[in-house]
Coordinates of C-alpha atoms and ligand atoms in Angstrom, one line a residue:
M1 CA -0.1 0.0 -0.1
P2 CA 1.5 3.3 -1.1
T3 CA 2.0 6.0 1.6
L4 CA 0.7 9.5 1.0
S5 CA 4.2 10.8 0.9
S6 CA 5.3 8.4 -1.6
M7 CA 2.1 9.0 -3.9
A8 CA 3.2 12.0 -5.8
T9 CA 5.8 14.8 -6.6
P10 CA 4.7 18.4 -7.5
E11 CA 6.1 17.5 -11.2
Q12 CA 3.4 14.5 -11.3
G13 CA 0.4 16.6 -10.5
P14 CA -2.5 15.7 -8.0
V15 CA -3.2 12.4 -7.0
P16 CA -6.7 10.9 -7.1
F17 CA -8.3 12.0 -4.0
V18 CA -10.0 8.5 -2.9
D19 CA -6.5 6.9 -3.5
T20 CA -5.0 8.9 -0.8
L21 CA -7.9 7.7 1.5
L22 CA -7.2 4.2 0.7
A23 CA -3.5 4.9 1.5
G24 CA -4.5 4.3 5.1
T25 CA -4.3 7.3 7.1
N26 CA -5.5 7.5 10.9
L27 CA -7.2 10.9 10.4
V28 CA -10.1 10.7 12.7
P29 CA -12.9 13.4 12.0
S30 CA -13.8 15.6 14.7
P31 CA -17.2 14.8 16.3
R32 CA -20.2 15.8 14.2
Q33 CA -22.4 16.9 17.1
Q34 CA -19.9 19.1 18.4
R35 CA -19.4 20.9 15.1
E36 CA -23.0 21.4 14.5
E37 CA -23.8 22.6 17.8
E38 CA -20.8 24.9 17.7
H39 CA -23.0 27.1 15.3
A40 CA -26.4 26.0 16.0
D41 CA -27.2 29.5 17.5
L42 CA -26.0 31.4 14.5
V43 CA -28.0 29.0 12.2
A44 CA -31.2 29.5 14.1
T45 CA -31.0 33.2 13.7
L46 CA -30.5 32.8 9.8
P47 CA -33.6 33.5 7.2
S48 CA -34.5 30.0 6.0
A49 CA -36.3 28.3 3.2
L50 CA -36.6 24.7 1.9
E51 CA -34.8 23.5 -1.1
A52 CA -37.0 22.9 -4.2
N53 CA -37.3 19.2 -3.5
G54 CA -38.4 20.1 0.1
L55 CA -36.1 17.8 1.7
K56 CA -33.2 20.2 2.8
K57 CA -33.2 23.5 4.8
L58 CA -31.4 26.2 3.4
C59 CA -30.1 29.4 5.2
L60 CA -29.2 32.8 3.9
Y61 CA -25.5 33.2 5.0
Q62 CA -23.6 36.2 3.7
G63 CA -25.9 36.8 0.8
F64 CA -26.1 33.2 -0.4
W65 CA -28.7 30.4 0.1
I66 CA -26.7 27.5 1.5
R67 CA -27.9 24.3 3.1
D68 CA -27.9 24.7 6.9
I69 CA -25.3 21.7 7.3
H70 CA -22.8 23.8 5.3
V71 CA -23.0 27.2 7.4
P72 CA -20.5 25.4 10.0
A73 CA -18.6 24.1 6.8
A74 CA -18.4 27.7 5.4
I75 CA -17.4 29.0 8.8
A76 CA -14.7 26.4 9.1
L77 CA -13.6 27.1 5.5
Q78 CA -13.3 30.9 6.2
R79 CA -11.3 30.4 9.4
R80 CA -9.3 27.4 8.8
F81 CA -8.7 26.8 5.0
E82 CA -5.0 27.4 4.4
P83 CA -4.3 27.5 0.5
R84 CA -1.0 26.6 -0.8
P85 CA 0.3 28.5 -3.8
D86 CA 0.2 25.6 -5.9
D87 CA -3.4 24.7 -4.9
V88 CA -5.9 24.7 -7.6
I89 CA -9.6 24.9 -7.0
V90 CA -12.3 23.8 -9.6
A91 CA -15.5 26.0 -8.7
S92 CA -18.9 26.2 -10.1
F93 CA -22.4 26.7 -9.3
P94 CA -24.2 23.4 -9.1
K95 CA -25.2 21.7 -12.6
S96 CA -23.0 24.1 -14.6
G97 CA -20.3 21.7 -15.8
T98 CA -18.4 20.6 -12.4
T99 CA -18.1 17.1 -13.3
W100 CA -16.6 18.0 -16.7
L101 CA -14.2 20.5 -15.5
N102 CA -13.0 18.3 -12.6
A103 CA -12.3 15.8 -15.2
L104 CA -10.4 18.2 -17.6
T105 CA -8.4 19.9 -14.9
F106 CA -7.4 16.5 -13.2
A107 CA -6.4 15.1 -16.5
T108 CA -4.6 18.3 -17.6
M109 CA -2.6 18.6 -14.3
A110 CA -1.8 14.9 -13.8
R111 CA -0.8 14.3 -17.5
R112 CA 2.7 13.4 -16.9
A113 CA 2.1 10.8 -14.1
Y114 CA -1.1 9.7 -16.1
P115 CA -0.8 10.1 -19.9
P116 CA -4.5 10.5 -20.9
A117 CA -4.4 7.9 -23.4
G118 CA -3.3 5.3 -20.8
A119 CA -5.4 2.3 -20.1
D120 CA -4.7 2.7 -16.3
H121 CA -5.8 6.5 -16.2
P122 CA -7.7 7.1 -12.9
L123 CA -10.5 8.5 -14.9
R124 CA -11.0 5.2 -16.4
R125 CA -11.8 3.6 -13.0
L126 CA -13.0 6.4 -11.0
N127 CA -16.1 9.0 -11.1
P128 CA -14.3 12.6 -11.6
H129 CA -15.8 13.7 -8.2
Q130 CA -13.8 10.9 -6.5
C131 CA -10.5 12.4 -7.8
L132 CA -11.0 15.8 -6.1
P133 CA -12.0 16.4 -2.6
F134 CA -15.1 18.4 -2.1
L135 CA -14.1 21.3 0.1
E136 CA -17.4 21.9 2.0
G137 CA -18.1 18.2 2.4
L138 CA -14.8 17.8 4.0
F139 CA -15.1 21.0 6.3
Q140 CA -18.6 19.7 7.1
G141 CA -17.5 16.4 8.0
G142 CA -14.6 17.4 10.1
R143 CA -12.2 15.9 7.9
E144 CA -10.0 19.0 7.4
A145 CA -6.8 16.9 8.2
E146 CA -7.4 14.8 5.1
L147 CA -6.9 18.0 3.2
E148 CA -3.9 18.8 4.9
A149 CA -2.3 15.5 4.4
L150 CA -2.6 15.6 0.8
P151 CA 0.5 16.0 -1.2
S152 CA 0.9 19.0 -3.4
P153 CA -0.1 20.2 -5.7
R154 CA -3.8 19.8 -4.3
L155 CA -6.6 19.9 -6.8
M156 CA -10.2 20.7 -5.0
N157 CA -13.7 21.3 -5.7
T158 CA -16.2 23.5 -4.3
H159 CA -19.6 25.0 -4.9
M160 CA -19.1 27.8 -2.5
P161 CA -19.6 31.4 -3.6
L162 CA -16.5 33.3 -4.0
P163 CA -17.3 35.9 -1.1
I164 CA -17.4 32.8 1.2
M165 CA -14.1 31.4 -0.1
V166 CA -12.3 34.8 0.2
P167 CA -10.3 35.8 2.1
S168 CA -9.1 32.4 2.8
A169 CA -8.5 31.0 -0.7
V170 CA -8.2 33.7 -3.3
P171 CA -5.9 35.1 -4.3
G172 CA -3.7 32.4 -2.3
C173 CA -4.2 29.9 -4.9
R174 CA -5.5 29.3 -8.2
V175 CA -9.2 28.9 -9.1
V176 CA -10.8 27.7 -12.4
Y177 CA -14.5 28.6 -12.5
V178 CA -17.3 27.2 -14.9
C179 CA -20.6 28.6 -15.4
R180 CA -23.6 27.9 -17.7
D181 CA -26.9 29.2 -19.0
P182 CA -29.1 29.2 -16.1
K183 CA -32.0 27.9 -18.1
D184 CA -30.1 24.6 -18.7
M185 CA -28.6 24.7 -15.4
A186 CA -32.1 24.7 -14.1
V187 CA -33.3 21.9 -16.3
S188 CA -30.2 19.8 -15.3
A189 CA -30.9 20.6 -11.5
W190 CA -34.6 19.4 -12.0
H191 CA -33.5 16.0 -13.4
F192 CA -31.0 15.6 -10.7
L193 CA -33.3 16.6 -7.8
R194 CA -36.1 14.3 -9.3
R195 CA -33.7 11.4 -8.6
L196 CA -34.5 12.2 -4.9
R197 CA -38.3 13.1 -5.2
P198 CA -39.5 11.8 -8.7
D199 CA -42.8 13.9 -8.5
L200 CA -40.9 17.1 -8.1
D201 CA -42.5 19.8 -10.7
F202 CA -40.2 21.6 -12.7
A203 CA -41.8 24.8 -12.1
V204 CA -40.7 24.9 -8.5
V205 CA -37.2 24.3 -9.5
F206 CA -37.5 26.9 -12.2
E207 CA -39.1 29.5 -9.4
S208 CA -36.1 28.6 -7.0
V209 CA -33.6 29.7 -9.7
C210 CA -35.7 32.9 -10.4
D211 CA -35.9 34.1 -6.8
G212 CA -32.5 33.1 -5.9
T213 CA -33.1 30.3 -3.4
M214 CA -31.5 27.3 -5.1
A215 CA -28.7 26.1 -3.1
F216 CA -25.5 28.4 -3.4
G217 CA -27.7 30.9 -5.2
P218 CA -28.6 33.5 -6.3
V219 CA -26.8 31.9 -9.4
W220 CA -26.1 35.3 -10.8
D221 CA -24.3 36.5 -7.8
H222 CA -22.3 33.3 -7.7
V223 CA -21.3 34.0 -11.4
L224 CA -20.4 37.6 -10.8
G225 CA -18.3 36.9 -7.8
Y226 CA -16.0 34.8 -9.7
W227 CA -16.0 36.8 -13.0
R228 CA -15.0 40.0 -11.0
A229 CA -12.3 38.1 -9.4
S230 CA -11.2 36.9 -12.9
M231 CA -11.3 40.3 -14.1
A232 CA -9.0 41.7 -11.1
M233 CA -6.8 38.8 -10.8
P234 CA -6.5 36.9 -14.4
D235 CA -3.5 35.0 -13.2
K236 CA -5.6 33.7 -10.2
V237 CA -9.0 33.1 -11.4
L238 CA -9.9 31.6 -14.9
F239 CA -13.4 32.1 -16.0
L240 CA -15.0 29.5 -18.4
R241 CA -18.5 29.2 -19.8
Y242 CA -19.8 25.6 -20.2
E243 CA -21.4 26.6 -23.9
E244 CA -17.6 27.5 -24.9
L245 CA -16.3 24.3 -23.6
L246 CA -18.8 22.4 -25.8
R247 CA -18.0 24.7 -28.8
D248 CA -14.2 24.2 -28.7
P249 CA -13.0 21.9 -25.9
A250 CA -9.4 21.6 -27.1
E251 CA -9.0 25.3 -27.2
K252 CA -10.2 25.6 -23.8
V253 CA -7.9 22.8 -22.7
R254 CA -4.9 24.6 -23.9
K255 CA -6.2 27.7 -22.2
L256 CA -6.5 25.8 -19.0
A257 CA -3.1 24.4 -19.2
R258 CA -1.6 28.1 -19.8
F259 CA -3.4 29.3 -17.0
L260 CA -2.1 26.4 -14.8
G261 CA 1.5 27.4 -15.8
T262 CA 1.8 24.1 -17.9
P263 CA 1.3 25.0 -21.5
F264 CA 1.5 21.8 -23.9
S265 CA 4.9 21.4 -25.2
A266 CA 5.6 21.0 -29.0
A267 CA 6.3 17.3 -28.2
E268 CA 2.7 17.0 -26.6
D269 CA 1.2 18.8 -29.4
E270 CA 2.9 16.2 -31.7
A271 CA 1.6 13.3 -29.5
G272 CA -1.9 14.7 -29.6
T273 CA -2.1 15.0 -25.7
V274 CA -4.9 17.8 -25.9
D275 CA -7.0 15.5 -28.0
D276 CA -6.5 12.7 -25.7
I277 CA -7.6 14.6 -22.8
V278 CA -10.6 16.0 -24.6
Q279 CA -11.5 12.5 -25.5
L280 CA -10.9 10.9 -22.1
C281 CA -13.1 13.6 -20.5
S282 CA -15.8 13.7 -23.2
F283 CA -19.4 13.0 -22.2
E284 CA -19.8 9.9 -24.3
H285 CA -16.8 8.6 -23.0
L286 CA -17.4 9.2 -19.2
K287 CA -21.1 8.3 -19.5
G288 CA -20.1 4.8 -20.7
L289 CA -17.6 4.0 -17.9
E290 CA -18.5 1.5 -15.4
A291 CA -17.5 4.0 -12.5
N292 CA -20.1 6.4 -13.8
K293 CA -22.7 3.9 -14.3
T294 CA -22.9 2.3 -10.9
G295 CA -22.7 3.4 -7.4
C296 CA -23.9 6.3 -5.7
L297 CA -22.2 9.9 -5.5
D298 CA -22.1 10.1 -1.8
P299 CA -23.3 7.9 1.1
L300 CA -24.7 11.2 2.3
L301 CA -26.2 11.8 -1.2
P302 CA -28.1 8.7 -2.5
V303 CA -28.0 9.7 -6.1
P304 CA -26.7 7.3 -8.8
R305 CA -23.7 8.6 -10.4
D306 CA -25.3 8.1 -13.9
A307 CA -27.4 11.2 -12.6
L308 CA -24.1 13.4 -13.6
F309 CA -24.2 12.2 -17.1
R310 CA -27.7 13.0 -18.6
N311 CA -27.7 14.9 -21.7
G312 CA -24.4 17.0 -21.9
A313 CA -25.7 19.5 -24.4
S314 CA -26.9 23.2 -24.3
G315 CA -30.3 24.2 -25.2
D316 CA -32.3 21.4 -23.7
W317 CA -34.4 23.9 -21.9
V318 CA -36.6 24.4 -24.9
N319 CA -38.1 21.1 -23.9
H320 CA -39.0 22.3 -20.5
M321 CA -40.0 25.6 -20.3
T322 CA -42.3 27.8 -22.1
P323 CA -41.2 30.8 -24.1
E324 CA -42.5 33.1 -21.3
M325 CA -40.6 31.1 -18.6
A326 CA -37.5 31.5 -20.6
S327 CA -37.8 35.0 -21.5
R328 CA -38.4 35.8 -17.7
L329 CA -35.2 33.9 -16.6
D330 CA -33.1 35.7 -19.4
K331 CA -34.2 38.9 -18.5
I332 CA -33.6 38.5 -14.5
V333 CA -30.0 37.3 -15.6
A334 CA -29.4 39.9 -18.2
D335 CA -30.4 42.7 -15.7
K336 CA -27.9 41.3 -13.2
M337 CA -25.2 40.7 -15.7
R338 CA -25.5 44.2 -17.5
G339 CA -22.3 45.7 -18.2
T340 CA -20.2 42.5 -17.8
G341 CA -20.4 41.2 -21.4
I342 CA -21.3 37.8 -20.2
T343 CA -23.8 35.8 -22.3
F344 CA -24.8 32.2 -22.5
Q345 CA -24.7 31.5 -26.2
Ligands
PAP1 P1 -22.6 18.8 -10.1 O1 -22.9 20.3 -9.7 O2 -23.7 17.8 -9.4 O3 -21.2 18.3 -10.0 P2 -22.4 19.2 -13.0 O4 -21.4 18.2 -13.2 O5 -22.1 20.7 -12.7 O6 -23.1 18.6 -11.6 O7 -23.6 19.3 -13.8 C1 -23.9 18.0 -14.5 C2 -24.3 18.4 -15.8 O8 -23.1 18.4 -16.4 C3 -25.3 17.5 -16.6 O9 -26.0 18.3 -17.6 P3 -27.2 17.7 -18.3 O10 -28.4 17.5 -17.1 O11 -27.9 19.0 -18.9 O12 -27.2 16.6 -19.1 C4 -24.4 16.7 -17.4 O13 -24.9 15.9 -18.4 C5 -23.1 17.6 -17.7 N1 -21.9 16.7 -17.8 C6 -21.4 16.0 -17.2 N2 -19.9 15.3 -17.6 C7 -20.1 16.1 -18.8 C8 -19.2 16.2 -19.8 N3 -18.0 15.3 -19.9 N4 -19.4 17.0 -21.1 C9 -20.5 17.7 -21.1 N5 -21.2 17.8 -20.0 C10 -21.1 17.0 -19.1

């Protein structure tokens, strides 16, 4: 069994997170009850709402609707997350391309240790989410020591809005952000949430997007926080759009590699490494893998992994909303995004 320290060198890139757990550390989570009680008074004072599927409680914390269980995680993140200069965080609003960007960033950063065409590439045996620790999940679960024990460079994932990550993470490390047309995001979220509650009405999810109460919302403030940071610190925050990734994934992978400080070499160009990464992480390829067809996302989130690979396209909103609904959401978003140049074509 490899030890954590023997698993990677900085040149090799990140190691798949679940493999580090299997490497047998004795990291004991802090007691759950104590962590939740620590902030129970604060959580009780926050405005609250139910998530669209009626199953989880949301609290308005620092301007964002986050799950009540994530409030202690947000506080712990703000107080105790210590970024390393070579850390990379993949950030996104849910259902906006997280799984894809997790895979692309992991494959790009780890390409020396794991050539993307290789038969033993971790993404051929693991769901992309298993390769990256989910920050709020670890901080919620008292598992911060697992993050500390990870060899550098660490690659992590979060849905937390940037104002909650600041000042702890940015600009202490690099962040790659992906956003998506909120109409398609809403449709994707509905299909996902239905896996937990099959009778869920699309209109309920749609309203939660429009009024900003979808978990981690409002979506426009989430997007704008990272967009502004990408404008102010382009060397620290890379802002990507799902629709652009669909249009030209190879070009975006090159941009990602340049941002990460590891542009593709002439030899890699010659060898077709970019195309190999694109192919490895493509919707069709990932969807067909056993690791993505079987099992659940998390013991705490009993949704089958295949829920992450539904349609993988843009524009499916036309099949779910009336033209009136679409133009209502478009108008809300356009008003919020005015002057930024952000569009979702
Ligand atoms: P998460 O927030 O739960 O991690 P996330 O990965 O952000 O979910 O979003 C899932 C969406 O990304 C799904 O969209 P759909 O419901 O409209 O189909 C999923 O199909 C899409 N997706 C996942 N992997 C890929 C990929 N490799 N290429 C393109 N789209 C993908």
